[in-house]
mmCIF file of C-alpha atoms and ligand atoms in Angstrom:
data_model
loop_
_atom_site.group_PDB
_atom_site.id
_atom_site.type_symbol
_atom_site.label_atom_id
_atom_site.label_comp_id
_atom_site.label_asym_id
_atom_site.label_seq_id
_atom_site.Cartn_x
_atom_site.Cartn_y
_atom_site.Cartn_z
ATOM 1 C CA MET A 1 -20.711 -7.113 109.532
ATOM 2 C CA LYS A 2 -22.059 -4.080 107.688
ATOM 3 C CA ILE A 3 -18.658 -3.010 106.474
ATOM 4 C CA GLU A 4 -17.972 -6.278 104.626
ATOM 5 C CA SER A 5 -20.278 -5.535 101.685
ATOM 6 C CA LEU A 6 -18.899 -2.046 101.378
ATOM 7 C CA LEU A 7 -15.361 -3.452 101.396
ATOM 8 C CA LYS A 8 -16.320 -5.746 98.549
ATOM 9 C CA TYR A 9 -17.898 -2.804 96.767
ATOM 10 C CA GLN A 10 -14.716 -0.800 97.204
ATOM 11 C CA GLU A 11 -12.652 -3.625 95.744
ATOM 12 C CA VAL A 12 -14.737 -3.714 92.552
ATOM 13 C CA ASP A 13 -14.821 0.081 92.486
ATOM 14 C CA GLY A 14 -11.013 -0.025 92.596
ATOM 15 C CA GLN A 15 -10.877 -2.387 89.622
ATOM 16 C CA LEU A 16 -13.123 -0.020 87.694
ATOM 17 C CA LYS A 17 -11.014 2.965 88.687
ATOM 18 C CA LYS A 18 -7.863 1.169 87.537
ATOM 19 C CA LEU A 19 -9.417 0.285 84.206
ATOM 20 C CA VAL A 20 -10.711 3.798 83.565
ATOM 21 C CA SER A 21 -7.396 5.346 84.512
ATOM 22 C CA ALA A 22 -5.533 2.889 82.230
ATOM 23 C CA ILE A 23 -7.728 4.087 79.361
ATOM 24 C CA ASN A 24 -7.207 7.735 80.248
ATOM 25 C CA GLN A 25 -3.477 7.326 80.661
ATOM 26 C CA SER A 26 -3.056 5.302 77.485
ATOM 27 C CA GLU A 27 -0.652 6.642 74.884
ATOM 28 C CA GLU A 28 -3.490 7.490 72.497
ATOM 29 C CA SER A 29 -5.327 9.432 75.177
ATOM 30 C CA VAL A 30 -2.291 11.387 76.412
ATOM 31 C CA LYS A 31 -1.008 12.104 72.900
ATOM 32 C CA GLY A 32 -4.514 12.971 71.692
ATOM 33 C CA LYS A 33 -4.976 15.471 74.530
ATOM 34 C CA LYS A 34 -1.634 17.111 73.748
ATOM 35 C CA LEU A 35 -2.452 17.345 70.053
ATOM 36 C CA GLY A 36 -5.916 18.666 70.811
ATOM 37 C CA ALA A 37 -4.411 21.364 73.034
ATOM 38 C CA PHE A 38 -1.842 22.219 70.358
ATOM 39 C CA LEU A 39 -4.543 22.576 67.718
ATOM 40 C CA LYS A 40 -6.694 24.744 69.947
ATOM 41 C CA GLU A 41 -3.713 26.910 70.842
ATOM 42 C CA SER A 42 -2.689 27.205 67.185
ATOM 43 C CA GLU A 43 -6.184 28.254 66.213
ATOM 44 C CA ASP A 44 -6.135 30.986 68.873
ATOM 45 C CA LYS A 45 -2.675 32.144 67.825
ATOM 46 C CA ILE A 46 -3.621 32.232 64.152
ATOM 47 C CA LYS A 47 -6.733 34.271 64.977
ATOM 48 C CA LYS A 48 -4.668 36.737 67.023
ATOM 49 C CA MET A 49 -2.046 37.018 64.273
ATOM 50 C CA ASP A 50 -4.754 37.597 61.667
ATOM 51 C CA LYS A 51 -6.186 40.382 63.787
ATOM 52 C CA ARG A 52 -2.781 41.967 64.383
ATOM 53 C CA ALA A 53 -1.900 41.708 60.661
ATOM 54 C CA ASP A 54 -5.116 43.574 59.804
ATOM 55 C CA GLU A 55 -4.253 46.264 62.352
ATOM 56 C CA LEU A 56 -0.723 46.557 60.976
ATOM 57 C CA ASN A 57 -1.944 46.765 57.380
ATOM 58 C CA ALA A 58 -4.250 49.630 58.325
ATOM 59 C CA LEU A 59 -1.436 51.301 60.265
ATOM 60 C CA ILE A 60 1.010 50.951 57.377
ATOM 61 C CA GLU A 61 -1.517 52.472 54.963
ATOM 62 C CA LYS A 62 -2.106 55.371 57.335
ATOM 63 C CA LEU A 63 1.627 55.952 57.847
ATOM 64 C CA LYS A 64 2.269 55.856 54.104
ATOM 65 C CA ALA A 65 -0.462 58.454 53.544
ATOM 66 C CA ASN A 66 1.012 60.637 56.326
ATOM 67 C CA TYR A 67 4.456 60.233 54.826
ATOM 68 C CA LYS A 68 3.247 61.306 51.384
ATOM 69 C CA GLN A 69 1.410 64.312 52.817
ATOM 70 C CA SER A 70 4.394 65.343 54.953
ATOM 71 C CA THR A 71 6.954 65.068 52.159
ATOM 72 C CA GLU A 72 4.735 67.158 49.900
ATOM 73 C CA LYS A 73 4.486 69.771 52.627
ATOM 74 C CA LEU A 74 8.272 69.624 52.983
ATOM 75 C CA VAL A 75 8.741 70.483 49.297
ATOM 76 C CA GLU A 76 6.343 73.396 49.726
ATOM 77 C CA LEU A 77 8.249 74.700 52.741
ATOM 78 C CA GLU A 78 11.585 74.355 50.998
ATOM 79 C CA GLU A 79 10.195 76.497 48.199
ATOM 80 C CA GLY A 80 9.057 78.975 50.870
ATOM 81 C CA VAL A 81 12.653 79.416 52.052
ATOM 82 C CA GLY A 82 13.568 80.994 48.718
ATOM 83 C CA GLN A 83 10.490 83.167 48.731
ATOM 84 C CA ALA A 84 10.737 84.498 52.280
ATOM 85 C CA ILE A 85 10.464 88.264 52.262
ATOM 86 C CA ASP A 86 12.159 89.004 55.536
ATOM 87 C CA LYS A 87 14.216 87.441 58.299
ATOM 88 C CA ASP A 88 11.168 86.764 60.499
ATOM 89 C CA GLU A 89 9.423 84.805 57.776
ATOM 90 C CA LEU A 90 12.630 82.928 57.029
ATOM 91 C CA ASN A 91 12.988 81.986 60.698
ATOM 92 C CA TYR A 92 9.371 80.860 60.826
ATOM 93 C CA VAL A 93 9.764 78.682 57.695
ATOM 94 C CA ALA A 94 13.045 77.249 58.983
ATOM 95 C CA LYS A 95 11.381 76.323 62.305
ATOM 96 C CA LYS A 96 8.494 74.649 60.477
ATOM 97 C CA LEU A 97 10.971 72.780 58.267
ATOM 98 C CA ALA A 98 12.840 71.446 61.286
ATOM 99 C CA GLU A 99 9.585 70.308 62.883
ATOM 100 C CA LEU A 100 8.426 68.618 59.724
ATOM 101 C CA THR A 101 11.763 66.878 59.198
ATOM 102 C CA LYS A 102 11.437 65.484 62.718
ATOM 103 C CA THR A 103 7.858 64.382 62.027
ATOM 104 C CA ILE A 104 8.929 62.635 58.823
ATOM 105 C CA ALA A 105 11.761 60.838 60.634
ATOM 106 C CA GLY A 106 9.204 59.679 63.214
ATOM 107 C CA ILE A 107 6.889 58.376 60.501
ATOM 108 C CA GLU A 108 9.772 56.537 58.823
ATOM 109 C CA LYS A 109 10.675 54.891 62.125
ATOM 110 C CA ASP A 110 7.069 53.845 62.849
ATOM 111 C CA LEU A 111 6.732 52.538 59.322
ATOM 112 C CA ALA A 112 9.928 50.476 59.586
ATOM 113 C CA ASN A 113 8.760 49.019 62.912
ATOM 114 C CA ALA A 114 5.331 48.139 61.532
ATOM 115 C CA ILE A 115 6.870 46.481 58.460
ATOM 116 C CA LYS A 116 9.291 44.524 60.640
ATOM 117 C CA GLU A 117 6.501 43.312 62.940
ATOM 118 C CA MET A 118 4.482 42.342 59.895
ATOM 119 C CA GLY A 119 7.410 40.298 58.596
ATOM 120 C CA ASP A 120 7.841 38.551 61.978
ATOM 121 C CA ILE A 121 4.141 37.705 62.129
ATOM 122 C CA SER A 122 4.225 36.390 58.594
ATOM 123 C CA THR A 123 7.115 34.027 59.417
ATOM 124 C CA ARG A 124 5.474 32.734 62.596
ATOM 125 C CA TYR A 125 2.150 32.447 60.814
ATOM 126 C CA ASP A 126 3.577 30.356 57.970
ATOM 127 C CA ASP A 127 5.500 28.196 60.429
ATOM 128 C CA LEU A 128 2.403 27.443 62.484
ATOM 129 C CA ARG A 129 0.146 26.931 59.478
ATOM 130 C CA ALA A 130 2.610 24.370 58.139
ATOM 131 C CA LYS A 131 2.416 22.332 61.369
ATOM 132 C CA VAL A 132 -1.385 22.261 61.653
ATOM 133 C CA PRO A 133 -2.296 19.732 58.912
ATOM 134 C CA SER A 134 0.012 17.014 60.237
ATOM 135 C CA ALA A 135 -1.141 17.651 63.826
ATOM 136 C CA LYS A 136 -4.752 17.369 62.650
ATOM 137 C CA ALA A 137 -4.054 14.054 60.937
ATOM 138 C CA GLN A 138 -2.261 12.689 64.012
ATOM 139 C CA TYR A 139 -5.073 13.901 66.245
ATOM 140 C CA LYS A 140 -7.635 12.104 64.114
ATOM 141 C CA GLU A 141 -5.581 8.916 64.261
ATOM 142 C CA CYS A 142 -5.270 9.164 68.056
ATOM 143 C CA ARG A 143 -8.994 9.764 68.448
ATOM 144 C CA ALA A 144 -9.786 6.692 66.373
ATOM 145 C CA LYS A 145 -7.371 4.538 68.419
ATOM 146 C CA PHE A 146 -8.756 5.934 71.672
ATOM 147 C CA ASP A 147 -12.347 5.248 70.610
ATOM 148 C CA GLN A 148 -11.344 1.708 69.675
ATOM 149 C CA LEU A 149 -9.639 1.214 73.042
ATOM 150 C CA LYS A 150 -12.756 2.423 74.860
ATOM 151 C CA LYS A 151 -14.894 0.111 72.748
ATOM 152 C CA ASP A 152 -12.606 -2.839 73.534
ATOM 153 C CA LYS A 153 -12.759 -2.146 77.273
ATOM 154 C CA GLU A 154 -16.483 -1.431 77.311
ATOM 155 C CA PRO A 155 -17.590 -5.027 78.118
ATOM 156 C CA GLN A 156 -15.224 -5.139 81.120
ATOM 157 C CA ILE A 157 -16.438 -1.739 82.321
ATOM 158 C CA SER A 158 -20.076 -2.764 81.955
ATOM 159 C CA ALA A 159 -19.468 -6.002 83.853
ATOM 160 C CA LEU A 160 -17.821 -4.104 86.731
ATOM 161 C CA LYS A 161 -20.617 -1.528 86.812
ATOM 162 C CA GLN A 162 -23.128 -4.378 86.875
ATOM 163 C CA GLN A 163 -21.284 -5.938 89.819
ATOM 164 C CA LEU A 164 -21.313 -2.621 91.632
ATOM 165 C CA ALA A 165 -25.051 -2.249 91.076
ATOM 166 C CA GLU A 166 -25.604 -5.732 92.522
ATOM 167 C CA LEU A 167 -23.382 -5.075 95.531
ATOM 168 C CA GLU A 168 -25.061 -1.755 96.180
ATOM 169 C CA LYS A 169 -28.321 -3.558 96.939
ATOM 170 C CA GLN A 170 -26.705 -5.162 100.003
ATOM 171 C CA ILE A 171 -25.358 -1.873 101.349
ATOM 172 C CA ASP A 172 -27.089 0.514 103.701
ATOM 173 C CA GLN A 173 -28.219 3.550 101.653
ATOM 174 C CA LYS A 174 -26.799 6.088 104.064
ATOM 175 C CA MET A 175 -23.417 4.368 104.068
ATOM 176 C CA MET A 176 -23.463 4.200 100.304
ATOM 177 C CA ALA A 177 -24.223 7.902 100.050
ATOM 178 C CA GLU A 178 -21.381 8.695 102.475
ATOM 179 C CA TYR A 179 -19.033 6.499 100.477
ATOM 180 C CA GLN A 180 -19.949 8.182 97.173
ATOM 181 C CA LYS A 181 -19.563 11.614 98.737
ATOM 182 C CA VAL A 182 -15.950 10.887 99.679
ATOM 183 C CA ARG A 183 -15.288 8.996 96.450
ATOM 184 C CA GLY A 184 -16.650 11.990 94.508
ATOM 185 C CA GLN A 185 -13.688 13.964 95.793
ATOM 186 C CA ASN A 186 -11.491 11.519 93.904
ATOM 187 C CA ILE A 187 -10.421 9.858 97.147
ATOM 188 C CA TYR A 188 -9.593 6.161 97.027
ATOM 189 C CA PRO A 189 -9.642 4.028 99.078
ATOM 190 C CA VAL A 190 -12.549 5.379 101.093
ATOM 191 C CA LEU A 191 -12.407 2.466 103.538
ATOM 192 C CA VAL A 192 -9.135 2.339 105.425
ATOM 193 C CA PRO A 193 -7.963 0.108 108.252
ATOM 194 C CA LEU A 194 -7.327 1.546 111.678
ATOM 195 C CA ALA A 195 -3.658 2.403 112.082
ATOM 196 C CA GLY A 196 -2.846 2.315 115.791
ATOM 197 C CA ASN A 197 -5.386 4.812 117.058
ATOM 198 C CA ASN A 198 -5.314 6.812 113.854
ATOM 199 C CA CYS A 199 -7.251 7.061 110.632
ATOM 200 C CA GLY A 200 -5.461 4.912 108.054
ATOM 201 C CA GLY A 201 -6.063 7.611 105.453
ATOM 202 C CA CYS A 202 -5.248 11.032 106.900
ATOM 203 C CA ARG A 203 -3.505 9.776 110.080
ATOM 204 C CA MET A 204 -5.665 11.905 112.326
ATOM 205 C CA ASP A 205 -6.139 10.636 115.907
ATOM 206 C CA LEU A 206 -9.496 9.020 116.488
ATOM 207 C CA SER A 207 -11.560 10.438 119.349
ATOM 208 C CA ILE A 208 -12.708 8.146 122.138
ATOM 209 C CA GLY A 209 -16.222 8.430 120.720
ATOM 210 C CA GLU A 210 -15.088 7.213 117.338
ATOM 211 C CA ILE A 211 -13.095 4.355 118.840
ATOM 212 C CA GLY A 212 -16.273 3.400 120.684
ATOM 213 C CA LYS A 213 -18.275 3.418 117.462
ATOM 214 C CA LEU A 214 -15.583 1.406 115.751
ATOM 215 C CA ASN A 215 -15.779 -1.283 118.426
ATOM 216 C CA GLU A 216 -19.547 -1.224 118.503
ATOM 217 C CA GLN A 217 -20.522 -1.138 114.817
ATOM 218 C CA GLY A 218 -17.315 -2.372 113.212
ATOM 219 C CA TYR A 219 -16.457 0.951 111.610
ATOM 220 C CA ALA A 220 -16.202 4.671 112.295
ATOM 221 C CA VAL A 221 -16.187 7.709 110.046
ATOM 222 C CA CYS A 222 -13.088 9.906 110.308
ATOM 223 C CA GLU A 223 -14.080 13.376 111.492
ATOM 224 C CA ASN A 224 -11.289 14.883 109.437
ATOM 225 C CA CYS A 225 -11.279 13.193 106.007
ATOM 226 C CA HIS A 226 -14.637 11.357 106.280
ATOM 227 C CA ARG A 227 -13.127 8.036 105.231
ATOM 228 C CA PHE A 228 -14.558 4.883 106.783
ATOM 229 C CA ILE A 229 -12.206 3.311 109.292
ATOM 230 C CA TYR A 230 -12.470 -0.384 110.045
ATOM 231 C CA LYS A 231 -10.539 -2.870 112.128
ATOM 232 C CA LYS A 232 -8.632 -5.437 110.164
HETATM 233 ZN ZN1 ZN B 1 -9.056 10.528 108.104
#
């Protein structure tokens, strides 16, 4: 029966899948991925913090300059109060003084906020920077262990791939292509036994046509999930 070779192929394919997933789910792989993500994230955060610190530095400089200019103006206006020649001028100077006092208070507030944010960034920055070297060392260690694990498993993987290549020669090309198409969607097993009158994979009812094919050629292809259905 045509399906027999493909069933054998699937069995070896399953062994390969199991081996590859054991490598990918190994402690060194999982831990290495986490560390790699942490390092990438830290790098991004550090870059962002650097950028924000530059912005804040520029802002603080600007605010300080504004503050200096405004306080100088304030002294000038205060002198103007004594020199006002009439009530109108006095009122005008007093109004300007009030405005400037408000402006200065605003600058002081902005400056305090900018300095506080700068301090917060600095703390977070130092904290993160302190964690990076040890994470880098651990990452390197994990990578080395993972590479070793892959190297150790390589002969087994090669042997299985060799077996698959041999088995493939006995399988109808069209069937093989169909199998790989489904398998490419990370579906396993691709070949499932008939369950009652349903597909053993997605449980969809088989049409009369498909049942006919199943009886005639020993297998049918599920119209829903495209798995191969065979009779046990
Ligand atoms: Zn199905």
